[in-house]
PDB file of C-alpha atoms in Angstrom:
ATOM      1  CA  MET A1394     107.646 110.983 115.639  1.00 94.00           C
ATOM      2  CA  ARG A1395     105.026 110.533 118.295  1.00 96.00           C
ATOM      3  CA  LEU A1396     102.784 113.514 119.064  1.00 97.00           C
ATOM      4  CA  PRO A1397     102.147 113.860 122.834  1.00 96.00           C
ATOM      5  CA  ASP A1398      98.698 115.383 122.258  1.00 96.00           C
ATOM      6  CA  VAL A1399      97.603 112.218 120.406  1.00 97.00           C
ATOM      7  CA  GLU A1400      99.124 109.973 123.076  1.00 96.00           C
ATOM      8  CA  ARG A1401      97.290 111.548 126.020  1.00 96.00           C
ATOM      9  CA  GLY A1402      94.078 112.662 124.276  1.00 97.00           C
ATOM     10  CA  ASP A1403      92.944 116.211 123.460  1.00 96.00           C
ATOM     11  CA  SER A1404      89.599 116.265 125.248  1.00 95.00           C
ATOM     12  CA  LEU A1405      88.044 115.080 128.471  1.00 96.00           C
ATOM     13  CA  ARG A1406      86.089 112.515 126.437  1.00 94.00           C
ATOM     14  CA  ALA A1407      89.220 111.128 124.794  1.00 95.00           C
ATOM     15  CA  ARG A1408      91.209 110.984 128.031  1.00 97.00           C
ATOM     16  CA  THR A1409      88.307 109.280 129.800  1.00 96.00           C
ATOM     17  CA  LEU A1410      87.906 106.712 127.017  1.00 93.00           C
ATOM     18  CA  ILE A1411      91.642 105.974 127.000  1.00 95.00           C
ATOM     19  CA  ARG A1412      91.607 105.460 130.777  1.00 96.00           C
ATOM     20  CA  LEU A1413      88.422 103.361 130.861  1.00 95.00           C
ATOM     21  CA  ILE A1414      89.312 101.076 127.959  1.00 93.00           C
ATOM     22  CA  THR A1415      92.826 100.581 129.290  1.00 93.00           C
ATOM     23  CA  ALA A1416      91.422  99.622 132.710  1.00 95.00           C
ATOM     24  CA  ALA A1417      88.780  97.297 131.263  1.00 92.00           C
ATOM     25  CA  SER A1418      91.074  95.546 128.777  1.00 91.00           C
ATOM     26  CA  GLY A1419      94.195  95.344 130.872  1.00 93.00           C
ATOM     27  CA  ILE A1420      96.352  96.430 127.939  1.00 93.00           C
ATOM     28  CA  ARG A1421      97.729  99.758 126.766  1.00 94.00           C
ATOM     29  CA  LEU A1422      95.191 101.225 124.366  1.00 94.00           C
ATOM     30  CA  PRO A1423      96.756 100.794 120.897  1.00 95.00           C
ATOM     31  CA  ASP A1424      97.826 103.976 119.126  1.00 96.00           C
ATOM     32  CA  ALA A1425      95.332 103.328 116.309  1.00 96.00           C
ATOM     33  CA  ALA A1426      92.487 103.843 118.790  1.00 95.00           C
ATOM     34  CA  ARG A1427      94.143 106.980 120.208  1.00 96.00           C
ATOM     35  CA  VAL A1428      94.209 108.464 116.695  1.00 97.00           C
ATOM     36  CA  ALA A1429      90.535 107.567 116.251  1.00 96.00           C
ATOM     37  CA  PHE A1430      89.677 109.481 119.450  1.00 95.00           C
ATOM     38  CA  TYR A1431      91.813 112.514 118.518  1.00 97.00           C
ATOM     39  CA  HIS A1432      90.744 115.809 116.904  1.00 97.00           C
ATOM     40  CA  ARG A1433      87.185 114.684 116.240  1.00 95.00           C
ATOM     41  CA  ARG A1434      86.289 117.889 114.374  1.00 94.00           C
ATOM     42  CA  PHE A1435      88.681 116.813 111.616  1.00 97.00           C
ATOM     43  CA  VAL A1436      88.619 113.622 109.498  1.00 97.00           C
ATOM     44  CA  GLY A1437      88.243 110.983 112.239  1.00 96.00           C
ATOM     45  CA  PRO A1438      84.472 110.369 112.147  1.00 96.00           C
ATOM     46  CA  THR A1439      84.309 110.367 108.329  1.00 97.00           C
ATOM     47  CA  PHE A1440      87.266 108.043 107.972  1.00 98.00           C
ATOM     48  CA  GLY A1441      85.957 105.777 110.752  1.00 97.00           C
ATOM     49  CA  THR A1442      82.624 105.443 108.965  1.00 97.00           C
ATOM     50  CA  TRP A1443      84.306 104.378 105.703  1.00 98.00           C
ATOM     51  CA  THR A1444      86.682 102.000 107.480  1.00 98.00           C
ATOM     52  CA  GLN A1445      83.804 100.357 109.346  1.00 98.00           C
ATOM     53  CA  ALA A1446      81.813  99.954 106.106  1.00 97.00           C
ATOM     54  CA  VAL A1447      84.831  98.498 104.302  1.00 98.00           C
ATOM     55  CA  MET A1448      85.931  96.098 107.034  1.00 98.00           C
ATOM     56  CA  ARG A1449      82.630  95.065 108.622  1.00 97.00           C
ATOM     57  CA  GLY A1450      79.917  96.074 106.151  1.00 97.00           C
ATOM     58  CA  PRO A1451      78.213  93.866 103.554  1.00 97.00           C
ATOM     59  CA  SER A1452      80.719  92.195 101.189  1.00 97.00           C
ATOM     60  CA  ALA A1453      81.269  88.872  99.461  1.00 97.00           C
ATOM     61  CA  TRP A1454      84.630  88.768 101.265  1.00 98.00           C
ATOM     62  CA  THR A1455      84.636  87.434 104.813  1.00 98.00           C
ATOM     63  CA  VAL A1456      85.867  89.624 107.667  1.00 98.00           C
ATOM     64  CA  GLY A1457      88.917  87.357 107.925  1.00 98.00           C
ATOM     65  CA  GLU A1458      89.730  87.768 104.226  1.00 98.00           C
ATOM     66  CA  ARG A1459      89.414  91.541 104.498  1.00 98.00           C
ATOM     67  CA  GLU A1460      91.688  91.583 107.542  1.00 98.00           C
ATOM     68  CA  LEU A1461      94.179  89.457 105.601  1.00 98.00           C
ATOM     69  CA  MET A1462      94.086  92.010 102.757  1.00 98.00           C
ATOM     70  CA  ALA A1463      94.758  94.759 105.321  1.00 98.00           C
ATOM     71  CA  ALA A1464      97.757  92.820 106.643  1.00 98.00           C
ATOM     72  CA  MET A1465      99.044  92.354 103.081  1.00 98.00           C
ATOM     73  CA  VAL A1466      98.834  96.087 102.345  1.00 98.00           C
ATOM     74  CA  ALA A1467     100.730  96.641 105.591  1.00 98.00           C
ATOM     75  CA  ARG A1468     103.376  94.140 104.470  1.00 98.00           C
ATOM     76  CA  TRP A1469     103.801  95.888 101.103  1.00 98.00           C
ATOM     77  CA  ASN A1470     104.096  99.240 102.896  1.00 98.00           C
ATOM     78  CA  SER A1471     106.484  97.851 105.555  1.00 98.00           C
ATOM     79  CA  CYS A1472     104.173  98.860 108.420  1.00 98.00           C
ATOM     80  CA  ASP A1473     105.007  96.580 111.345  1.00 98.00           C
ATOM     81  CA  PHE A1474     102.159  97.836 113.531  1.00 98.00           C
ATOM     82  CA  CYS A1475      99.480  97.063 110.938  1.00 98.00           C
ATOM     83  CA  VAL A1476     100.978  93.710 109.931  1.00 98.00           C
ATOM     84  CA  GLY A1477     100.826  92.609 113.573  1.00 98.00           C
ATOM     85  CA  ALA A1478      97.421  94.085 114.349  1.00 98.00           C
ATOM     86  CA  HIS A1479      95.624  92.769 111.257  1.00 98.00           C
ATOM     87  CA  ARG A1480      97.360  89.404 111.156  1.00 98.00           C
ATOM     88  CA  ALA A1481      96.098  88.917 114.730  1.00 98.00           C
ATOM     89  CA  ILE A1482      92.514  89.602 113.604  1.00 98.00           C
ATOM     90  CA  ALA A1483      92.813  87.628 110.341  1.00 98.00           C
ATOM     91  CA  VAL A1484      93.867  84.413 112.091  1.00 98.00           C
ATOM     92  CA  ARG A1485      90.559  84.399 113.972  1.00 98.00           C
ATOM     93  CA  GLY A1486      88.775  83.815 110.653  1.00 97.00           C
ATOM     94  CA  VAL A1487      91.391  82.321 108.357  1.00 98.00           C
ATOM     95  CA  ASP A1488      93.668  79.326 109.048  1.00 98.00           C
ATOM     96  CA  PRO A1489      96.793  80.811 110.704  1.00 98.00           C
ATOM     97  CA  ARG A1490      98.995  78.714 108.389  1.00 98.00           C
ATOM     98  CA  VAL A1491      97.311  80.257 105.367  1.00 98.00           C
ATOM     99  CA  VAL A1492      97.747  83.756 106.798  1.00 98.00           C
ATOM    100  CA  ALA A1493     101.436  83.068 107.439  1.00 98.00           C
ATOM    101  CA  ALA A1494     101.923  81.633 103.947  1.00 98.00           C
ATOM    102  CA  CYS A1495     100.221  84.642 102.375  1.00 98.00           C
ATOM    103  CA  LEU A1496     102.399  87.080 104.291  1.00 98.00           C
ATOM    104  CA  THR A1497     105.454  85.161 103.098  1.00 98.00           C
ATOM    105  CA  ASP A1498     104.337  84.914  99.439  1.00 98.00           C
ATOM    106  CA  TYR A1499     100.681  85.031  98.416  1.00 98.00           C
ATOM    107  CA  ARG A1500     101.602  83.719  94.945  1.00 98.00           C
ATOM    108  CA  THR A1501     102.392  80.291  96.393  1.00 98.00           C
ATOM    109  CA  ALA A1502     100.045  80.349  99.405  1.00 98.00           C
ATOM    110  CA  PRO A1503      97.170  77.819  99.574  1.00 98.00           C
ATOM    111  CA  VAL A1504      94.388  80.311  98.806  1.00 98.00           C
ATOM    112  CA  SER A1505      91.660  80.393  96.173  1.00 98.00           C
ATOM    113  CA  GLU A1506      92.589  81.698  92.733  1.00 98.00           C
ATOM    114  CA  ARG A1507      90.031  84.470  93.280  1.00 98.00           C
ATOM    115  CA  LEU A1508      91.840  85.699  96.378  1.00 98.00           C
ATOM    116  CA  ARG A1509      95.272  85.285  94.774  1.00 98.00           C
ATOM    117  CA  ALA A1510      94.248  87.320  91.709  1.00 98.00           C
ATOM    118  CA  THR A1511      92.700  89.966  93.932  1.00 98.00           C
ATOM    119  CA  LEU A1512      95.875  90.238  96.004  1.00 98.00           C
ATOM    120  CA  ALA A1513      97.872  90.689  92.797  1.00 98.00           C
ATOM    121  CA  PHE A1514      95.594  93.620  91.883  1.00 98.00           C
ATOM    122  CA  LEU A1515      95.989  95.108  95.375  1.00 98.00           C
ATOM    123  CA  GLU A1516      99.767  94.733  95.258  1.00 98.00           C
ATOM    124  CA  THR A1517     100.046  96.758  92.054  1.00 98.00           C
ATOM    125  CA  MET A1518      97.529  99.272  93.391  1.00 98.00           C
ATOM    126  CA  THR A1519      99.643  99.713  96.531  1.00 98.00           C
ATOM    127  CA  ARG A1520     103.154  99.592  95.114  1.00 98.00           C
ATOM    128  CA  GLU A1521     102.744 100.957  91.584  1.00 98.00           C
ATOM    129  CA  PRO A1522      99.433 102.816  91.403  1.00 98.00           C
ATOM    130  CA  ASP A1523     100.475 104.655  88.247  1.00 97.00           C
ATOM    131  CA  ALA A1524     100.929 101.292  86.485  1.00 98.00           C
ATOM    132  CA  LEU A1525      97.511  99.945  87.505  1.00 98.00           C
ATOM    133  CA  GLY A1526      95.233  99.476  84.527  1.00 98.00           C
ATOM    134  CA  ALA A1527      92.349  97.578  82.991  1.00 98.00           C
ATOM    135  CA  ALA A1528      94.560  94.529  82.337  1.00 98.00           C
ATOM    136  CA  HIS A1529      95.147  94.107  86.082  1.00 98.00           C
ATOM    137  CA  ALA A1530      91.433  94.322  86.801  1.00 98.00           C
ATOM    138  CA  ARG A1531      90.651  92.002  83.887  1.00 98.00           C
ATOM    139  CA  ALA A1532      93.047  89.374  85.272  1.00 98.00           C
ATOM    140  CA  ALA A1533      91.113  89.345  88.550  1.00 98.00           C
ATOM    141  CA  LEU A1534      87.731  89.250  86.789  1.00 97.00           C
ATOM    142  CA  ASP A1535      88.942  86.356  84.623  1.00 97.00           C
ATOM    143  CA  ALA A1536      89.844  84.456  87.812  1.00 97.00           C
ATOM    144  CA  GLY A1537      86.192  84.634  88.867  1.00 97.00           C
ATOM    145  CA  VAL A1538      86.209  87.781  91.004  1.00 97.00           C
ATOM    146  CA  SER A1539      83.097  89.915  90.534  1.00 97.00           C
ATOM    147  CA  ARG A1540      83.432  93.642  89.899  1.00 96.00           C
ATOM    148  CA  ALA A1541      81.748  94.291  93.249  1.00 96.00           C
ATOM    149  CA  GLN A1542      84.254  92.020  95.020  1.00 97.00           C
ATOM    150  CA  LEU A1543      87.165  93.747  93.325  1.00 98.00           C
ATOM    151  CA  ALA A1544      85.799  97.174  94.295  1.00 98.00           C
ATOM    152  CA  ASP A1545      85.327  96.027  97.907  1.00 98.00           C
ATOM    153  CA  ALA A1546      88.903  94.728  98.014  1.00 98.00           C
ATOM    154  CA  ALA A1547      90.227  97.943  96.456  1.00 98.00           C
ATOM    155  CA  ALA A1548      88.433  99.910  99.154  1.00 98.00           C
ATOM    156  CA  VAL A1549      90.201  97.826 101.827  1.00 98.00           C
ATOM    157  CA  ALA A1550      93.524  98.622 100.166  1.00 98.00           C
ATOM    158  CA  ALA A1551      92.685 102.326  99.847  1.00 98.00           C
ATOM    159  CA  VAL A1552      91.795 102.629 103.520  1.00 98.00           C
ATOM    160  CA  PHE A1553      94.924 100.749 104.607  1.00 98.00           C
ATOM    161  CA  ASN A1554      97.124 102.803 102.313  1.00 98.00           C
ATOM    162  CA  VAL A1555      96.005 105.673 104.560  1.00 98.00           C
ATOM    163  CA  ILE A1556      96.251 103.861 107.911  1.00 98.00           C
ATOM    164  CA  THR A1557      99.657 102.259 107.343  1.00 98.00           C
ATOM    165  CA  ARG A1558     101.098 105.656 106.455  1.00 98.00           C
ATOM    166  CA  TYR A1559      99.955 107.459 109.591  1.00 98.00           C
ATOM    167  CA  ALA A1560     100.861 104.466 111.748  1.00 98.00           C
ATOM    168  CA  ASP A1561     104.456 104.851 110.573  1.00 98.00           C
ATOM    169  CA  ALA A1562     104.579 108.653 110.398  1.00 98.00           C
ATOM    170  CA  LEU A1563     103.275 108.824 113.978  1.00 98.00           C
ATOM    171  CA  ASP A1564     105.631 106.036 115.066  1.00 98.00           C
ATOM    172  CA  PHE A1565     102.976 103.726 116.523  1.00 98.00           C
ATOM    173  CA  THR A1566     104.158 101.431 119.308  1.00 96.00           C
ATOM    174  CA  VAL A1567     104.055  97.792 118.165  1.00 96.00           C
ATOM    175  CA  PRO A1568     102.417  95.719 120.936  1.00 96.00           C
ATOM    176  CA  GLY A1569     103.568  92.226 121.869  1.00 96.00           C
ATOM    177  CA  ASP A1570     101.728  89.114 120.670  1.00 96.00           C
ATOM    178  CA  ALA A1571      99.543  88.773 123.788  1.00 96.00           C
ATOM    179  CA  GLU A1572      98.410  92.398 123.546  1.00 96.00           C
ATOM    180  CA  LEU A1573      97.793  92.076 119.799  1.00 96.00           C
ATOM    181  CA  ASP A1574      95.624  89.021 120.436  1.00 96.00           C
ATOM    182  CA  LYS A1575      93.605  90.853 123.071  1.00 95.00           C
ATOM    183  CA  ALA A1576      93.242  93.910 120.836  1.00 95.00           C
ATOM    184  CA  ALA A1577      92.109  91.631 117.977  1.00 96.00           C
ATOM    185  CA  GLY A1578      89.233  90.409 120.122  1.00 94.00           C
ATOM    186  CA  MET A1579      88.263  94.012 120.855  1.00 92.00           C
ATOM    187  CA  MET A1580      88.379  94.904 117.153  1.00 94.00           C
ATOM    188  CA  LEU A1581      86.126  92.004 116.217  1.00 95.00           C
ATOM    189  CA  LYS A1582      83.666  92.983 118.930  1.00 92.00           C
ATOM    190  CA  ARG A1583      83.709  96.773 118.543  1.00 91.00           C
ATOM    191  CA  GLY A1584      84.758  97.347 114.920  1.00 93.00           C
ATOM    192  CA  TYR A1585      86.285 100.513 113.506  1.00 93.00           C
ATOM    193  CA  GLY A1586      83.494 103.076 113.805  1.00 75.00           C
TER     194      GLY A1586
ATOM    195  CA  MET B 360      74.701 102.059  90.859  1.00 73.00           C
ATOM    196  CA  GLY B 361      78.125 100.711  89.822  1.00 82.00           C
ATOM    197  CA  PRO B 362      80.301  98.478  91.984  1.00 82.00           C
ATOM    198  CA  THR B 363      82.677 101.297  92.910  1.00 85.00           C
ATOM    199  CA  ASP B 364      79.894 103.758  93.782  1.00 88.00           C
ATOM    200  CA  VAL B 365      79.268 102.030  97.114  1.00 88.00           C
ATOM    201  CA  HIS B 366      82.643 103.277  98.312  1.00 95.00           C
ATOM    202  CA  GLY B 367      82.916 106.319  96.078  1.00 96.00           C
ATOM    203  CA  HIS B 368      80.757 108.521  98.270  1.00 96.00           C
ATOM    204  CA  HIS B 369      82.895 107.635 101.302  1.00 98.00           C
ATOM    205  CA  ALA B 370      86.032 108.606  99.358  1.00 98.00           C
ATOM    206  CA  THR B 371      84.452 111.914  98.356  1.00 98.00           C
ATOM    207  CA  ALA B 372      83.351 112.593 101.926  1.00 98.00           C
ATOM    208  CA  LEU B 373      86.867 111.901 103.208  1.00 98.00           C
ATOM    209  CA  ARG B 374      88.447 114.280 100.690  1.00 98.00           C
ATOM    210  CA  THR B 375      85.930 116.950 101.682  1.00 98.00           C
ATOM    211  CA  ALA B 376      86.479 116.429 105.414  1.00 98.00           C
ATOM    212  CA  ALA B 377      90.246 116.721 104.992  1.00 98.00           C
ATOM    213  CA  THR B 378      90.096 120.027 103.153  1.00 97.00           C
ATOM    214  CA  SER B 379      87.010 121.820 104.531  1.00 95.00           C
ATOM    215  CA  PRO B 380      87.216 124.923 106.751  1.00 90.00           C
ATOM    216  CA  GLY B 381      87.195 124.462 110.496  1.00 84.00           C
ATOM    217  CA  ALA B 382      90.453 122.642 111.165  1.00 95.00           C
ATOM    218  CA  THR B 383      93.595 124.165 112.671  1.00 96.00           C
ATOM    219  CA  ILE B 384      95.634 124.959 109.561  1.00 97.00           C
ATOM    220  CA  ASP B 385      94.451 126.662 106.404  1.00 97.00           C
ATOM    221  CA  GLY B 386      92.287 124.552 104.103  1.00 97.00           C
ATOM    222  CA  ARG B 387      94.292 125.580 101.043  1.00 97.00           C
ATOM    223  CA  LEU B 388      97.459 124.188 102.610  1.00 97.00           C
ATOM    224  CA  ARG B 389      95.667 120.960 103.535  1.00 98.00           C
ATOM    225  CA  SER B 390      94.420 120.624  99.948  1.00 98.00           C
ATOM    226  CA  ALA B 391      97.913 121.241  98.592  1.00 98.00           C
ATOM    227  CA  VAL B 392      99.422 118.611 100.908  1.00 98.00           C
ATOM    228  CA  LEU B 393      96.750 116.097  99.889  1.00 98.00           C
ATOM    229  CA  GLU B 394      97.346 116.721  96.182  1.00 98.00           C
ATOM    230  CA  ARG B 395     101.124 116.544  96.529  1.00 98.00           C
ATOM    231  CA  ALA B 396     100.935 113.175  98.313  1.00 98.00           C
ATOM    232  CA  ALA B 397      98.488 112.003  95.649  1.00 98.00           C
ATOM    233  CA  GLY B 398     101.242 112.495  93.070  1.00 97.00           C
ATOM    234  CA  GLY B 399     100.768 116.149  92.204  1.00 97.00           C
ATOM    235  CA  SER B 400     103.742 117.825  90.567  1.00 96.00           C
ATOM    236  CA  THR B 401     103.486 121.206  92.295  1.00 95.00           C
ATOM    237  CA  PRO B 402     106.057 121.407  95.102  1.00 97.00           C
ATOM    238  CA  LEU B 403     104.995 122.749  98.485  1.00 98.00           C
ATOM    239  CA  PRO B 404     107.055 125.098 100.611  1.00 98.00           C
ATOM    240  CA  GLU B 405     109.394 123.275 102.966  1.00 98.00           C
ATOM    241  CA  PRO B 406     109.159 121.571 105.365  1.00 98.00           C
ATOM    242  CA  TYR B 407     105.759 120.458 104.071  1.00 98.00           C
ATOM    243  CA  ASP B 408     107.031 119.113 100.767  1.00 98.00           C
ATOM    244  CA  ALA B 409     109.607 116.777 102.272  1.00 98.00           C
ATOM    245  CA  LEU B 410     107.071 115.244 104.651  1.00 98.00           C
ATOM    246  CA  ALA B 411     104.318 114.920 102.034  1.00 98.00           C
ATOM    247  CA  ARG B 412     106.672 113.214  99.565  1.00 98.00           C
ATOM    248  CA  GLN B 413     108.089 110.921 102.232  1.00 98.00           C
ATOM    249  CA  ILE B 414     104.616 109.830 103.317  1.00 98.00           C
ATOM    250  CA  ARG B 415     103.659 109.280  99.677  1.00 98.00           C
ATOM    251  CA  ASP B 416     106.750 107.253  98.767  1.00 97.00           C
ATOM    252  CA  ALA B 417     107.755 105.378 101.943  1.00 98.00           C
ATOM    253  CA  ALA B 418     106.039 106.402 105.176  1.00 98.00           C
ATOM    254  CA  TYR B 419     108.062 103.895 107.175  1.00 98.00           C
ATOM    255  CA  ARG B 420     111.085 106.102 106.472  1.00 98.00           C
ATOM    256  CA  VAL B 421     109.518 109.302 107.868  1.00 98.00           C
ATOM    257  CA  THR B 422     111.999 110.799 110.316  1.00 98.00           C
ATOM    258  CA  ASP B 423     111.417 112.537 113.631  1.00 98.00           C
ATOM    259  CA  GLY B 424     113.092 115.577 112.102  1.00 98.00           C
ATOM    260  CA  GLN B 425     110.584 115.755 109.226  1.00 98.00           C
ATOM    261  CA  VAL B 426     107.624 115.645 111.627  1.00 98.00           C
ATOM    262  CA  ALA B 427     109.281 117.994 114.150  1.00 98.00           C
ATOM    263  CA  ALA B 428     109.895 120.595 111.423  1.00 98.00           C
ATOM    264  CA  VAL B 429     106.215 120.554 110.473  1.00 98.00           C
ATOM    265  CA  ARG B 430     105.227 120.572 114.155  1.00 98.00           C
ATOM    266  CA  GLU B 431     107.349 123.690 114.626  1.00 98.00           C
ATOM    267  CA  ILE B 432     106.042 125.617 111.621  1.00 98.00           C
ATOM    268  CA  THR B 433     102.379 124.800 112.328  1.00 98.00           C
ATOM    269  CA  GLY B 434     102.860 125.565 116.019  1.00 97.00           C
ATOM    270  CA  SER B 435     100.898 122.644 117.423  1.00 98.00           C
ATOM    271  CA  ASP B 436     100.478 118.884 117.504  1.00 98.00           C
ATOM    272  CA  LYS B 437      97.081 119.364 115.857  1.00 98.00           C
ATOM    273  CA  GLY B 438      98.643 121.260 112.974  1.00 98.00           C
ATOM    274  CA  ALA B 439     101.246 118.545 112.414  1.00 98.00           C
ATOM    275  CA  PHE B 440      98.538 115.883 112.721  1.00 98.00           C
ATOM    276  CA  GLU B 441      96.457 117.577 110.018  1.00 98.00           C
ATOM    277  CA  VAL B 442      99.408 117.731 107.619  1.00 98.00           C
ATOM    278  CA  ILE B 443     100.228 114.055 108.232  1.00 98.00           C
ATOM    279  CA  MET B 444      96.623 112.947 107.795  1.00 98.00           C
ATOM    280  CA  CYS B 445      96.157 114.951 104.593  1.00 98.00           C
ATOM    281  CA  ALA B 446      99.292 113.420 103.092  1.00 98.00           C
ATOM    282  CA  CYS B 447      98.160 109.903 104.041  1.00 98.00           C
ATOM    283  CA  ILE B 448      94.670 110.514 102.665  1.00 98.00           C
ATOM    284  CA  GLY B 449      96.122 111.895  99.432  1.00 98.00           C
ATOM    285  CA  ALA B 450      98.224 108.767  98.925  1.00 98.00           C
ATOM    286  CA  GLY B 451      95.292 106.479  99.763  1.00 98.00           C
ATOM    287  CA  LEU B 452      92.750 108.256  97.572  1.00 98.00           C
ATOM    288  CA  ALA B 453      95.164 108.338  94.619  1.00 98.00           C
ATOM    289  CA  ARG B 454      95.249 104.563  94.829  1.00 98.00           C
ATOM    290  CA  TRP B 455      91.472 104.383  95.124  1.00 98.00           C
ATOM    291  CA  ASP B 456      91.086 106.577  92.032  1.00 98.00           C
ATOM    292  CA  ALA B 457      93.529 104.343  90.116  1.00 98.00           C
ATOM    293  CA  ALA B 458      91.581 101.232  91.138  1.00 98.00           C
ATOM    294  CA  VAL B 459      88.263 102.752  90.088  1.00 98.00           C
ATOM    295  CA  ARG B 460      89.650 103.650  86.659  1.00 98.00           C
ATOM    296  CA  ALA B 461      91.060 100.148  86.198  1.00 98.00           C
ATOM    297  CA  ILE B 462      87.832  98.409  87.235  1.00 97.00           C
ATOM    298  CA  GLU B 463      85.647 100.654  85.108  1.00 96.00           C
ATOM    299  CA  GLU B 464      87.865 100.302  82.043  1.00 95.00           C
ATOM    300  CA  ALA B 465      87.944  96.519  82.457  1.00 95.00           C
ATOM    301  CA  GLY B 466      84.168  96.500  82.750  1.00 82.00           C
ATOM    302  CA  ASP B 467      83.783  98.631  79.648  1.00 61.00           C
ATOM    303  CA  ALA B 468      85.951  96.155  77.729  1.00 51.00           C
ATOM    304  CA  ALA B 469      83.954  93.133  78.898  1.00 47.00           C
ATOM    305  CA  PRO B 470      81.954  91.299  76.254  1.00 41.00           C
TER     306      PRO B 470
END
């Protein structure tokens, strides 16, 4: 269910930002940004800081690979908004055919064994967290993933196991392809903070 | 510093921000929602329990009725928003904790 207070903004600052960004971009401000502007005394700034560090901070994974991981978590959690939004960003750094193949079946997609093994770890983490154990991590490490890389990827999955859930619980509007592409450009330029 | 520590302080800060005083609904309720969505076995009073479990198990199946019931009992959009966010954060942090355990145990077993 959509919450009207989130949609319109709960402060003069939020309402002004929604109006200005909408006017400048020419698209409806995506609901993810409206949530980021909402109730700033609560978790928003803290969660934004972690998300920015995870998605744009130092990592052996490229921004495109991290966005692809976000889209995969969204796929496993059946979140249409996040699949669309993060696929649109991922294809700006990863071959669109590879992104499409991954979203269909990462096990057969033309990706490195490191990425494939990492996605297998993230899938279990997302779908069966109680079953996740050292053997899953060891399989990724044996494929050549460093512990730091695996931790960075797990952080992407953790953050998007939060985001995909509120996107669905708050019934985010799924933009069309042209709007998703425009929003992807904004996300690469402005980040998540 | 271990490989998971880089993100560990962000996870701790998020858990603290979700449950600290100063939000609209009581911090104890927010903590209970977070723990329930993280897999805790202690049921919450309804309608909180149904929404927390739904967000934990399959958020794409959350119904308008589940959110509306929490909106009604908390009395505001902000109250409902806090419950939803705490449930989402609980589910996300439970997965982070599971990943950290797996990575650390795998590292401990490495030659």
